[in-house]
Amino acid sequence: GENVEQHPSTLSVQEGDSAVIKCTYSDSASNYFPWYKQELGKGPQLIIDIRSNVGEKKDQRIAVTLNKTAKHFSLHITETQPEDSAVYFCAASSRGHDMRFGAGTRLTVKP
Amino acid sequence: SQTIHQWPATLVQPVGSPLSLECTVEGTSNPNLYWYRQAAGRGLQLLFYSVGIGQISSEVPQNLSASRPQDRQFILSSKKLLLSDSGFYLCAWSQGVGGKTNYGYTFGSGTRLTVV
């Protein structure tokens, strides 16, 4: 089955700096890669996703890149703000109901 | 628009007592439904998923069970809770278009269960 590894487990940046979170996956059949943001005491929320036919996708300050050959994908957050502080999860899926999540990255943005 | 409801938000139960957590989805039909557990500061562990009424797949053998009595209702149960069952339980749904197209999951707000 799919195995998703996520790094780093914790990340601390200064407000205004960029943050990068990286994930690798094992199943070459995976074709859908979402990213979730989880604030304290709440359920994870989808913030951006990318499909295997696309190499990069942007939505304002966040972007995701995918390298299918190397089986890794990354989340980039630019101009970080304190409200970006949360736990971020990457995930990979090939059939919809087989989504596997990374272990999560706790991002802290210091004012 | 689609919404997911999960309750209760918090629950404190004694060891050995039964458990029933309920999740319902509105605004869609034939969704895939999921139960996840999240230990404190940890990742998401898939417990059960369902692609249709009465169809339940278990990812982790344990003293929990799940049922899907209606298309948009998913229930997590236990006959006797253990201390190790404490955690944050999340229900989620995704579009179930024949399982051929991937869509993101939408999570509920979670139930924090403390077994004492």
XYZ file of C-alpha atoms in Angstrom:
227
model
C 0.000 0.000 0.000
C 0.873 3.659 -0.154
C 3.330 5.118 2.338
C 3.658 8.886 2.714
C 6.573 10.461 4.562
C 6.522 14.106 5.575
C 9.330 16.404 6.698
C 10.011 18.312 8.826
C 7.840 17.373 11.800
C 8.164 20.888 13.211
C 9.008 24.148 11.485
C 9.430 27.593 12.983
C 9.743 30.675 10.793
C 9.682 34.411 11.256
C 6.652 36.284 10.021
C 7.153 37.231 6.379
C 9.553 34.370 5.654
C 8.726 31.393 3.459
C 7.937 27.889 4.697
C 8.455 24.669 2.765
C 7.111 21.241 3.723
C 8.139 18.168 1.750
C 6.504 14.780 1.251
C 7.458 11.595 -0.532
C 5.183 8.750 -1.569
C 5.797 5.168 -2.549
C 2.933 4.112 -4.835
C 3.553 5.131 -8.447
C -0.196 4.763 -9.091
C -0.969 7.726 -6.811
C -2.426 10.549 -8.864
C -3.969 12.968 -6.380
C -2.046 14.933 -3.745
C -3.961 17.208 -1.348
C -2.675 19.330 1.516
C -4.635 19.943 4.710
C -4.349 22.533 7.452
C -5.470 21.634 10.966
C -5.933 24.293 13.598
C -6.013 23.369 17.259
C -9.142 21.429 18.221
C -10.560 21.410 14.699
C -10.767 18.991 11.814
C -8.266 19.261 8.942
C -9.265 21.532 6.067
C -8.236 21.118 2.453
C -6.130 24.106 1.404
C -4.746 23.069 -1.974
C -4.428 19.961 -4.101
C -2.625 18.846 -7.227
C -3.211 16.069 -9.708
C -0.549 14.034 -11.418
C -0.960 15.738 -14.785
C 0.184 19.067 -13.311
C 3.633 20.021 -12.026
C 2.753 23.109 -10.033
C -0.310 24.888 -8.707
C -0.626 28.246 -6.944
C -3.316 29.874 -4.871
C -2.306 33.282 -3.564
C 0.457 32.714 -0.982
C 0.465 28.933 -1.192
C 1.804 26.699 -3.932
C 2.348 23.007 -4.399
C 4.885 21.332 -6.664
C 4.925 17.711 -7.785
C 7.787 15.636 -9.149
C 6.283 12.330 -10.273
C 9.609 10.882 -11.333
C 11.100 11.370 -7.890
C 7.743 10.735 -6.152
C 7.826 13.830 -4.052
C 5.685 16.902 -3.648
C 6.056 20.068 -1.608
C 3.970 22.827 -0.069
C 5.323 26.358 -0.252
C 3.900 29.193 1.824
C 5.258 32.657 1.093
C 4.991 35.793 3.228
C 3.942 33.747 6.231
C 1.588 35.253 8.786
C 0.850 34.230 12.394
C -2.514 32.806 11.276
C -0.613 30.301 9.122
C 0.466 28.602 12.359
C -1.138 25.136 12.373
C -0.413 21.485 11.625
C -0.159 20.693 7.935
C -0.733 17.238 6.455
C 0.123 16.009 2.994
C -1.662 13.030 1.469
C -1.603 10.800 -1.600
C -4.308 8.738 -3.241
C -4.890 6.628 -6.338
C -8.475 5.441 -5.954
C -10.197 7.998 -3.760
C -10.859 5.871 -0.733
C -7.228 4.834 -0.263
C -5.823 8.216 0.781
C -2.792 8.022 3.044
C -1.653 10.959 5.142
C 1.773 12.083 6.194
C 2.530 12.382 9.904
C 2.055 16.158 9.871
C 4.203 19.273 10.245
C 3.629 21.723 13.065
C 4.303 25.170 11.624
C 4.855 28.085 13.975
C 5.054 31.602 12.564
C 6.658 34.012 15.022
C 5.451 37.624 14.908
C -23.661 22.935 -0.614
C -22.402 19.895 1.217
C -22.010 19.854 4.986
C -20.835 17.262 7.465
C -22.085 17.056 11.020
C -20.349 15.163 13.781
C -21.385 14.877 17.400
C -20.838 15.115 20.252
C -17.908 17.550 20.294
C -16.528 16.220 23.555
C -17.199 13.063 25.510
C -15.886 11.652 28.777
C -16.662 7.998 29.287
C -15.617 5.437 31.911
C -13.626 2.359 30.967
C -15.921 -0.479 29.954
C -18.789 1.741 28.887
C -20.268 1.674 25.356
C -19.636 4.297 22.692
C -21.652 5.678 19.833
C -20.432 8.551 17.673
C -22.554 9.734 14.800
C -21.715 11.484 11.555
C -24.094 12.696 8.865
C -23.492 14.332 5.519
C -25.894 16.648 3.734
C -26.058 17.856 0.161
C -24.587 14.851 -1.603
C -25.494 11.264 -2.351
C -23.531 8.029 -2.211
C -20.484 9.589 -0.548
C -17.462 7.656 0.627
C -17.364 7.936 4.423
C -14.424 7.598 6.789
C -13.603 7.410 10.489
C -10.153 8.556 11.615
C -8.551 8.716 15.035
C -5.882 11.202 16.015
C -3.882 10.739 19.193
C -2.604 13.909 20.856
C 0.014 15.562 18.653
C -0.036 12.665 16.227
C -1.133 11.931 12.684
C -4.375 10.616 11.233
C -5.083 6.918 11.623
C -7.767 5.516 9.329
C -10.121 3.250 11.283
C -12.957 2.473 8.855
C -14.221 3.507 5.478
C -17.429 2.845 3.585
C -18.233 3.140 -0.112
C -21.938 2.331 0.311
C -24.733 1.355 2.696
C -23.743 -1.672 4.728
C -20.252 -1.761 3.179
C -17.603 -1.292 5.848
C -13.868 -1.824 5.514
C -11.704 -1.964 8.609
C -8.119 -0.787 8.519
C -7.130 -1.557 12.086
C -8.404 -4.498 14.170
C -9.591 -3.268 17.564
C -12.609 -3.100 19.801
C -14.303 -0.477 17.635
C -16.865 -1.094 14.915
C -18.610 1.027 12.330
C -21.975 0.897 10.632
C -23.654 2.733 7.786
C -27.393 2.293 8.206
C -28.261 5.033 5.718
C -26.510 6.521 2.699
C -25.316 9.634 4.520
C -24.984 8.323 8.074
C -21.878 6.734 9.552
C -21.682 5.486 13.133
C -18.647 4.509 15.192
C -19.331 2.188 18.113
C -17.737 0.233 20.873
C -19.256 -2.217 23.334
C -16.589 -1.645 25.989
C -14.197 1.289 25.892
C -10.523 0.960 26.810
C -8.234 3.698 28.107
C -6.344 3.454 24.822
C -9.476 4.496 22.926
C -9.005 8.089 24.071
C -8.318 10.467 21.215
C -9.748 12.866 18.683
C -12.163 11.112 16.325
C -12.794 12.579 12.926
C -15.425 11.705 10.377
C -14.838 12.610 6.731
C -16.513 12.234 3.382
C -15.436 12.332 -0.239
C -17.222 12.070 -3.558
C -17.880 8.466 -4.442
C -17.946 8.630 -8.213
C -17.426 4.958 -8.769
C -14.050 5.197 -7.093
C -12.459 6.261 -10.361
C -11.854 9.919 -9.658
C -10.073 11.299 -6.643
C -11.483 14.110 -4.650
C -10.338 15.690 -1.429
C -11.810 14.668 1.863
C -13.985 17.010 3.898
C -13.610 16.478 7.620
C -16.078 17.051 10.399
C -15.217 19.117 13.447
C -14.224 16.061 15.472
C -15.116 14.427 18.791
C -12.630 14.541 21.619
C -13.092 11.308 23.582
C -11.527 10.855 26.984
C -11.833 7.446 28.570
C -11.338 7.571 32.343
